[in-house]
Short mmCIF file of N, CA and C in Angstrom, two decimals:
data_model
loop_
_atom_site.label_atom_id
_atom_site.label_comp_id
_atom_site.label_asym_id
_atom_site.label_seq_id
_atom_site.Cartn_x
_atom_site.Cartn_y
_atom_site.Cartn_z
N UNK N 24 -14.68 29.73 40.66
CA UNK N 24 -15.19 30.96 41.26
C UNK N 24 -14.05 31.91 41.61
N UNK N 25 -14.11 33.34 41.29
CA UNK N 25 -13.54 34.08 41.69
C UNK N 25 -14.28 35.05 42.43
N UNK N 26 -13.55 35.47 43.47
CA UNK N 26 -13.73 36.81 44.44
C UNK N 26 -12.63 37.81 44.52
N UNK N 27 -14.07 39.34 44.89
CA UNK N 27 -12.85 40.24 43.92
C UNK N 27 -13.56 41.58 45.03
N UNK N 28 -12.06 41.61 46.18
CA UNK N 28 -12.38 42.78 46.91
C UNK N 28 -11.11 43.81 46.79
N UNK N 29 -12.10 45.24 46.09
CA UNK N 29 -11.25 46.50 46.13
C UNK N 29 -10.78 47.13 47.45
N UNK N 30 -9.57 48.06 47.43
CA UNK N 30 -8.92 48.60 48.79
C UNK N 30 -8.63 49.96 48.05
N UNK N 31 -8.78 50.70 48.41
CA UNK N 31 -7.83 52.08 48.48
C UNK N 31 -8.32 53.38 48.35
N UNK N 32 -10.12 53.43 47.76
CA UNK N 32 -10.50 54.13 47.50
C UNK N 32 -10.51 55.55 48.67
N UNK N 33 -11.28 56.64 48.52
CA UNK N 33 -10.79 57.68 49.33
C UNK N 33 -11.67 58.78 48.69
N UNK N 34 -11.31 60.02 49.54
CA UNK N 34 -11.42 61.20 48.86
C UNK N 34 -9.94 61.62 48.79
N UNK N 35 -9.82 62.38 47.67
CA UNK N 35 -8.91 63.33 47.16
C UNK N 35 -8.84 64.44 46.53
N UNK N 36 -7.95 65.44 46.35
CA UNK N 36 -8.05 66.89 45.50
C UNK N 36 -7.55 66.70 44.50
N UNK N 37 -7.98 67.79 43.55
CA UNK N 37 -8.13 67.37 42.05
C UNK N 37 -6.80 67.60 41.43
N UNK N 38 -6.12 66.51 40.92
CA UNK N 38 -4.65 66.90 40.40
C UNK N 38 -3.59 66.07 41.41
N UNK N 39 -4.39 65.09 42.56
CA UNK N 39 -3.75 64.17 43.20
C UNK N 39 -3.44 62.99 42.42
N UNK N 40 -3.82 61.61 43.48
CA UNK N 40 -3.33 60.86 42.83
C UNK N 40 -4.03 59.41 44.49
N UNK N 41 -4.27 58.47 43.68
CA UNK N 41 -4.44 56.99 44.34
C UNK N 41 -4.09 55.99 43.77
N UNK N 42 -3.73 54.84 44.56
CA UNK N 42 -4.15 53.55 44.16
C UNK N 42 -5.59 52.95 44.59
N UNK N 43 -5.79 51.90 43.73
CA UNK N 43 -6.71 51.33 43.48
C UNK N 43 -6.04 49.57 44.15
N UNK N 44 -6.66 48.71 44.87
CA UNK N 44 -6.16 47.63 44.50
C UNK N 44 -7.23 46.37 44.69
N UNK N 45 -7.62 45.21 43.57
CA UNK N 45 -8.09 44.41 44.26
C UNK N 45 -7.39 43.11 43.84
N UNK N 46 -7.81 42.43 45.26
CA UNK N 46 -7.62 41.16 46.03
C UNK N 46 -8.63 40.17 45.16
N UNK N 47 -7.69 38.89 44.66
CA UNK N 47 -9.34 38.37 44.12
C UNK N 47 -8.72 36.53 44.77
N UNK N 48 -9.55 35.93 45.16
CA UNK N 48 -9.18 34.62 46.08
C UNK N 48 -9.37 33.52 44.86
N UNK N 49 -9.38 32.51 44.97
CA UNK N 49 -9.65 31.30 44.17
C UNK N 49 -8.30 31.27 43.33
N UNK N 50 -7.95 29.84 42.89
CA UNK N 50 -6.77 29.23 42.45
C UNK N 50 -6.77 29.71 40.43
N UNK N 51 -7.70 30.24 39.89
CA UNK N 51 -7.85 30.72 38.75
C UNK N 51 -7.46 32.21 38.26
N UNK N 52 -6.90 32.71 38.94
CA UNK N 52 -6.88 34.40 38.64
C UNK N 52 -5.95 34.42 37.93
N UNK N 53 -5.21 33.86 37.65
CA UNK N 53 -4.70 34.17 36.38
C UNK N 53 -5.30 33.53 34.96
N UNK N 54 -5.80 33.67 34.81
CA UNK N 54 -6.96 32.76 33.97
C UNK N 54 -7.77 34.01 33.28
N UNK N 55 -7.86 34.91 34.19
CA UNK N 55 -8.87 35.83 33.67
C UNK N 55 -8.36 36.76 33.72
N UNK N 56 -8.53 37.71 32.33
CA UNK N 56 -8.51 39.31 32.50
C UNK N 56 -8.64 39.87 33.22
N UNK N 57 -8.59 40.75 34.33
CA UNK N 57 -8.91 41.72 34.75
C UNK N 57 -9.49 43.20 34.31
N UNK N 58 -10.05 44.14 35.26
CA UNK N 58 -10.32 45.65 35.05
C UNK N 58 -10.52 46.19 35.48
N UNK N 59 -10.76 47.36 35.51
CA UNK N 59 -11.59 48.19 36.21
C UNK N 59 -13.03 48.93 35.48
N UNK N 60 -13.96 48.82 36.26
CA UNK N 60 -14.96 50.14 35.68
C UNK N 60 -15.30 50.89 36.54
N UNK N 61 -16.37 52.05 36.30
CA UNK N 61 -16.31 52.89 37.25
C UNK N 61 -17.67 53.61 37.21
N UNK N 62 -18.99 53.69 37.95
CA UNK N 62 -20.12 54.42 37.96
C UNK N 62 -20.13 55.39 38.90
N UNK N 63 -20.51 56.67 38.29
CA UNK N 63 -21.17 57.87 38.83
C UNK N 63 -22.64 58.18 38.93
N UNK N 64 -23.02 58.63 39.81
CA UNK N 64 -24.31 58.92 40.06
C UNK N 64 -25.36 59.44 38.86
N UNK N 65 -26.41 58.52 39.02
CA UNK N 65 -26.95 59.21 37.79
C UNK N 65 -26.39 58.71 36.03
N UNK N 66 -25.67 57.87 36.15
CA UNK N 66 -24.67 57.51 35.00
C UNK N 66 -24.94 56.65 34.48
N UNK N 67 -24.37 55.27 33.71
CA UNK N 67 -23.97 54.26 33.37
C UNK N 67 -22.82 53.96 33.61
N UNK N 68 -22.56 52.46 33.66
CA UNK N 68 -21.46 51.82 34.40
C UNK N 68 -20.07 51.90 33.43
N UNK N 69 -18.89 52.64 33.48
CA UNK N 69 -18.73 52.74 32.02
C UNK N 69 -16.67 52.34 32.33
N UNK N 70 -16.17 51.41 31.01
CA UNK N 70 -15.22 50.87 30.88
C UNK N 70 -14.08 51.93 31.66
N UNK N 71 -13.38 51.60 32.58
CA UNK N 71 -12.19 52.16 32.66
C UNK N 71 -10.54 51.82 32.39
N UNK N 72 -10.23 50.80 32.68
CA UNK N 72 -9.21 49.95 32.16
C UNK N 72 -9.22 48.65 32.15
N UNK N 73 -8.32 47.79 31.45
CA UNK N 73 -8.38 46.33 31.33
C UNK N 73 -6.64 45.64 31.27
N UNK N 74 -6.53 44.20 31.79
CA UNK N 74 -5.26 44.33 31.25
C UNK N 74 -5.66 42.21 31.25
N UNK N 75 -5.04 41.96 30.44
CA UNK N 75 -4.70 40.99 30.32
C UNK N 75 -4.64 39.65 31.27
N UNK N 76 -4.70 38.41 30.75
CA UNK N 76 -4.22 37.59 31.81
C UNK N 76 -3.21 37.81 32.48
N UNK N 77 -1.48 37.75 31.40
CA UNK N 77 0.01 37.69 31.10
C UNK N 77 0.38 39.28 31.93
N UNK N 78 -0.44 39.97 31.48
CA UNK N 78 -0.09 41.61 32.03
C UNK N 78 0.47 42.02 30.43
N UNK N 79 0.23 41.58 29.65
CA UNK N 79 1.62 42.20 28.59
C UNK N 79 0.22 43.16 27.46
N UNK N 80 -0.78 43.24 27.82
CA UNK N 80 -1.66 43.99 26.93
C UNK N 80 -2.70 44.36 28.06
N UNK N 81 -2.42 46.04 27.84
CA UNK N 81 -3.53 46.75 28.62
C UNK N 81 -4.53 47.30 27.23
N UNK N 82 -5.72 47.62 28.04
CA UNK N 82 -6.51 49.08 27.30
C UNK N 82 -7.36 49.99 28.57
N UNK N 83 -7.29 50.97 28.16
CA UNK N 83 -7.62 52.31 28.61
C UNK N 83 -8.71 52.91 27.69
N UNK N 84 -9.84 53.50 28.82
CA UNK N 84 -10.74 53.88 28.30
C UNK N 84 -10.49 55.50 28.17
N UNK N 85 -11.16 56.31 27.00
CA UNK N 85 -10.54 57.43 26.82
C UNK N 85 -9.86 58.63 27.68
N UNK N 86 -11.41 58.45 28.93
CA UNK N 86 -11.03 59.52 29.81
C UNK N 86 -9.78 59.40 30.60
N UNK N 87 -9.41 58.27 30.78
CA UNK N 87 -8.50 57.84 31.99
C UNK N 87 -6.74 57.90 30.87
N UNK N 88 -6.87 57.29 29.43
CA UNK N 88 -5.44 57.55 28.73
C UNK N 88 -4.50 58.22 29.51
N UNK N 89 -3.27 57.83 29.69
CA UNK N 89 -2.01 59.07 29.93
C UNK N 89 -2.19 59.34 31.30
N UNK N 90 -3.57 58.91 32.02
CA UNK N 90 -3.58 59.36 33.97
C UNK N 90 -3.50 58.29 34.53
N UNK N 91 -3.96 56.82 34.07
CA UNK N 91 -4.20 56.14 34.76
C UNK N 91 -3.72 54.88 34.33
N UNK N 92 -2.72 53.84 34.87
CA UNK N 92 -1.95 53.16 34.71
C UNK N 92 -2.50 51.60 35.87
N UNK N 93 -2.59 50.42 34.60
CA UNK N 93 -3.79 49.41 35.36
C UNK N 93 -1.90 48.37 35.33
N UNK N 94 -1.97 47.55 36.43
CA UNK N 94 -1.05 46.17 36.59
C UNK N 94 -1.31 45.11 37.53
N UNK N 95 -0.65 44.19 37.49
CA UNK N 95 -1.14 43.09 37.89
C UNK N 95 -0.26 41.97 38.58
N UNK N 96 -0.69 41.81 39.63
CA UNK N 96 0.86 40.65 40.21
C UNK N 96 0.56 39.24 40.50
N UNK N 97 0.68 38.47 39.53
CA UNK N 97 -0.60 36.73 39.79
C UNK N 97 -0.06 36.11 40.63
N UNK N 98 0.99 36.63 41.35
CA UNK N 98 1.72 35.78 42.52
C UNK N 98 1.01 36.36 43.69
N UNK N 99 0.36 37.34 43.41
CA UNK N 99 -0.45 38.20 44.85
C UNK N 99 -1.83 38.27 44.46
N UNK N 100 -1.70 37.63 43.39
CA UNK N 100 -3.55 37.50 42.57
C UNK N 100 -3.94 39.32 42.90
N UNK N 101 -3.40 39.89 42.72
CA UNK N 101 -3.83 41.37 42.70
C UNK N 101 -3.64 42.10 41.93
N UNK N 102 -4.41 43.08 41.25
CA UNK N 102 -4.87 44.17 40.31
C UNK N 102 -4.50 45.59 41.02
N UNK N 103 -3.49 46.47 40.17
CA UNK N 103 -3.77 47.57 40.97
C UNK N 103 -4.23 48.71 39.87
N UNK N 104 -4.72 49.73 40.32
CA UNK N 104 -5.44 51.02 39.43
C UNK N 104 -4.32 51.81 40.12
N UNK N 105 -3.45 52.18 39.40
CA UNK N 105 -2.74 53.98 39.51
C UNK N 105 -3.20 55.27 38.71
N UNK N 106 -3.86 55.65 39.72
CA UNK N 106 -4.71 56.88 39.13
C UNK N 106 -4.10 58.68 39.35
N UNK N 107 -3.38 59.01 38.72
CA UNK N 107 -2.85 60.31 38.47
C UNK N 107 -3.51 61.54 38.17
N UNK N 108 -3.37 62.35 38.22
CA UNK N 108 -3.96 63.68 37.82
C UNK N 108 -5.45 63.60 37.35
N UNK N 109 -6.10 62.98 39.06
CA UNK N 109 -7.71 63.18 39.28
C UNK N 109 -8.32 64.47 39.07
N UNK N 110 -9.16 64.45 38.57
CA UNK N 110 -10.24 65.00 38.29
C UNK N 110 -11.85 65.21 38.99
N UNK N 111 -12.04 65.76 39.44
CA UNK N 111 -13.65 65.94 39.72
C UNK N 111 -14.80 65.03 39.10
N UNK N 112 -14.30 64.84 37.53
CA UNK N 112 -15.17 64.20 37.07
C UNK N 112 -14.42 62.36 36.96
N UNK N 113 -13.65 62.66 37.64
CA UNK N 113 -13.07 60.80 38.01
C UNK N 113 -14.28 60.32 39.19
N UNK N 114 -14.88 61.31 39.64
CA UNK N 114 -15.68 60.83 40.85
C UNK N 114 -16.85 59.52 40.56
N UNK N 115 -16.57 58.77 41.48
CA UNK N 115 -17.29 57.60 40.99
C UNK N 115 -17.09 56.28 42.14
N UNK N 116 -17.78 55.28 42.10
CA UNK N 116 -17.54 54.03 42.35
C UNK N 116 -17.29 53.01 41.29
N UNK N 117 -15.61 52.66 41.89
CA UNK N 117 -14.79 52.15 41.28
C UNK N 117 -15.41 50.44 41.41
N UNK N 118 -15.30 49.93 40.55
CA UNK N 118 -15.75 48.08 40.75
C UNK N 118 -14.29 47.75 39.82
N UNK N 119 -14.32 46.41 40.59
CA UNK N 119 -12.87 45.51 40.21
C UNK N 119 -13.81 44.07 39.00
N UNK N 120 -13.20 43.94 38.17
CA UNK N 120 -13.75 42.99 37.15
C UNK N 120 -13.38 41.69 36.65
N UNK N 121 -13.12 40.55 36.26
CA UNK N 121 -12.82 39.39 36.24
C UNK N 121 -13.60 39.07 34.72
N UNK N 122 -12.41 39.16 33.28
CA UNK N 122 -13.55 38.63 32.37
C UNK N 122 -13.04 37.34 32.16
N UNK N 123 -12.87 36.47 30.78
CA UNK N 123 -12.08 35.44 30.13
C UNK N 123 -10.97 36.20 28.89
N UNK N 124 -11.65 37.05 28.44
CA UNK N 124 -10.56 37.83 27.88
C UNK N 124 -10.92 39.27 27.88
N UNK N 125 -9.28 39.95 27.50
CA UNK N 125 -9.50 41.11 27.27
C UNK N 125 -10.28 41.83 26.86
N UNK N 126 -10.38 41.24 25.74
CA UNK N 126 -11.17 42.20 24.13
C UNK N 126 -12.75 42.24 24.95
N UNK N 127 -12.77 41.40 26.20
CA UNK N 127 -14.45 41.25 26.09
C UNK N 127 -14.54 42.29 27.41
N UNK N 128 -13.58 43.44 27.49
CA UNK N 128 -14.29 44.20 28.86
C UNK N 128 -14.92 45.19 28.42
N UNK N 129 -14.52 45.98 27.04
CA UNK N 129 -15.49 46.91 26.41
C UNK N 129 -16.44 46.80 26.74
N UNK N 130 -16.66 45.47 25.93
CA UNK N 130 -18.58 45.28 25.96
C UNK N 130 -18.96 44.80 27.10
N UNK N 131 -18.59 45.05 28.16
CA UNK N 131 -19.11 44.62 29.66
C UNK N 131 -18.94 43.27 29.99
N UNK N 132 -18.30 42.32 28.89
CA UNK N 132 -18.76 40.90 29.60
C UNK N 132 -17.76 40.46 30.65
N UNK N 133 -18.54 40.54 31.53
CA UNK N 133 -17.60 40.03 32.65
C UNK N 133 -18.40 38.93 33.83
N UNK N 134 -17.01 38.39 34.00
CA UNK N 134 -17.55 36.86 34.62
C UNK N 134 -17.52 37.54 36.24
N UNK N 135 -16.99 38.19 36.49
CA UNK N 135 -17.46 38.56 38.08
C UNK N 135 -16.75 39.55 38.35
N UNK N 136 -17.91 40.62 39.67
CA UNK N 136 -17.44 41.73 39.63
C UNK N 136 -17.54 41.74 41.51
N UNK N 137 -16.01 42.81 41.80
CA UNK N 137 -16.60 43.10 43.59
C UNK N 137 -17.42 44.44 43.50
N UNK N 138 -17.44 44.49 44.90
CA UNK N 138 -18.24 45.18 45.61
C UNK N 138 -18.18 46.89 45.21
N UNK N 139 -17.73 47.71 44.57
CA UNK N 139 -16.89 48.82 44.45
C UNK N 139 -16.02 49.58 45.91
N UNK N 140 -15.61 50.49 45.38
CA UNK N 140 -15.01 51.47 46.44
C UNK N 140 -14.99 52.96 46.21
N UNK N 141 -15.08 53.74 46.73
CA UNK N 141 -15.75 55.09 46.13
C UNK N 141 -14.55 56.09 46.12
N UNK N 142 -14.30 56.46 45.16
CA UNK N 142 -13.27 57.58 45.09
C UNK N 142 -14.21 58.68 44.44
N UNK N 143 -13.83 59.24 45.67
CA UNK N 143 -14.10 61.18 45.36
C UNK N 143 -12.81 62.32 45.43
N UNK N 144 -13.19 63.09 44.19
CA UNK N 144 -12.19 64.08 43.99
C UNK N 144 -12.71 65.34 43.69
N UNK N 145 -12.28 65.81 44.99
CA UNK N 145 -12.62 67.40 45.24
C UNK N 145 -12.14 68.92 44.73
N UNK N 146 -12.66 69.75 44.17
CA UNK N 146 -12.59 70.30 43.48
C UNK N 146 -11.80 71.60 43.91
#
């Protein structure tokens, strides 16, 4: 079992900048991929970044490319989201993700997800 609680979310102005970080407990976290996704109101739940067990292979979902920078510290079992030059339409609740591998966060499969945290970015 893994548990997976996000920290950092906020409001912010557009062209700022946050971290993201989650905490995930149990003796397996390095075992599993990590990610992030992210739902907006009215939306679907939709891929934002992923990175690896090792850390040595990320992916980035289009919108976020070049702003938003995903890493990982398995000695602190923690995931962080560095999110750069926000946007209005970054607005969303952020969820922290737990798959078995990478390749499988596209397609949503994920073995466990926290609670989200809501980042808003004001216009």
């Amino acid at each position: 079992q893994v548990q997976l609680v996000e920290s950092g979310g906020g409001l912010v102005q557009a062209g700022g900048s946050l971290r993201l970080s989650c905490a995930a407990s149990g003796r397996t976290f390095s075992n599993y991929a990590m990610g992030w996704f992210r739902q907006a109101p009215g939306k679907e739940r939709e891929f934002v970044a992923g990175i690896s067990w090792s850390g040595t292979s990320t992916d980035y979902g289009d919108p976020v490319k070049g702003r938003f920078t995903l890493s990982r510290d398995n000695a602190k079992n923690t995931v962080y989201l560095q999110m750069n030059s926000l946007k209005p339409e970054d607005t969303a609740v952020y969820y922290c993700a737990a798959s078995a591998r990478l390749v499988n966060m596209r397609g949503h499969l994920v073995n466990y997800w926290g609670q989200g945290t809501q980042v808003t970015v004001s216009s």
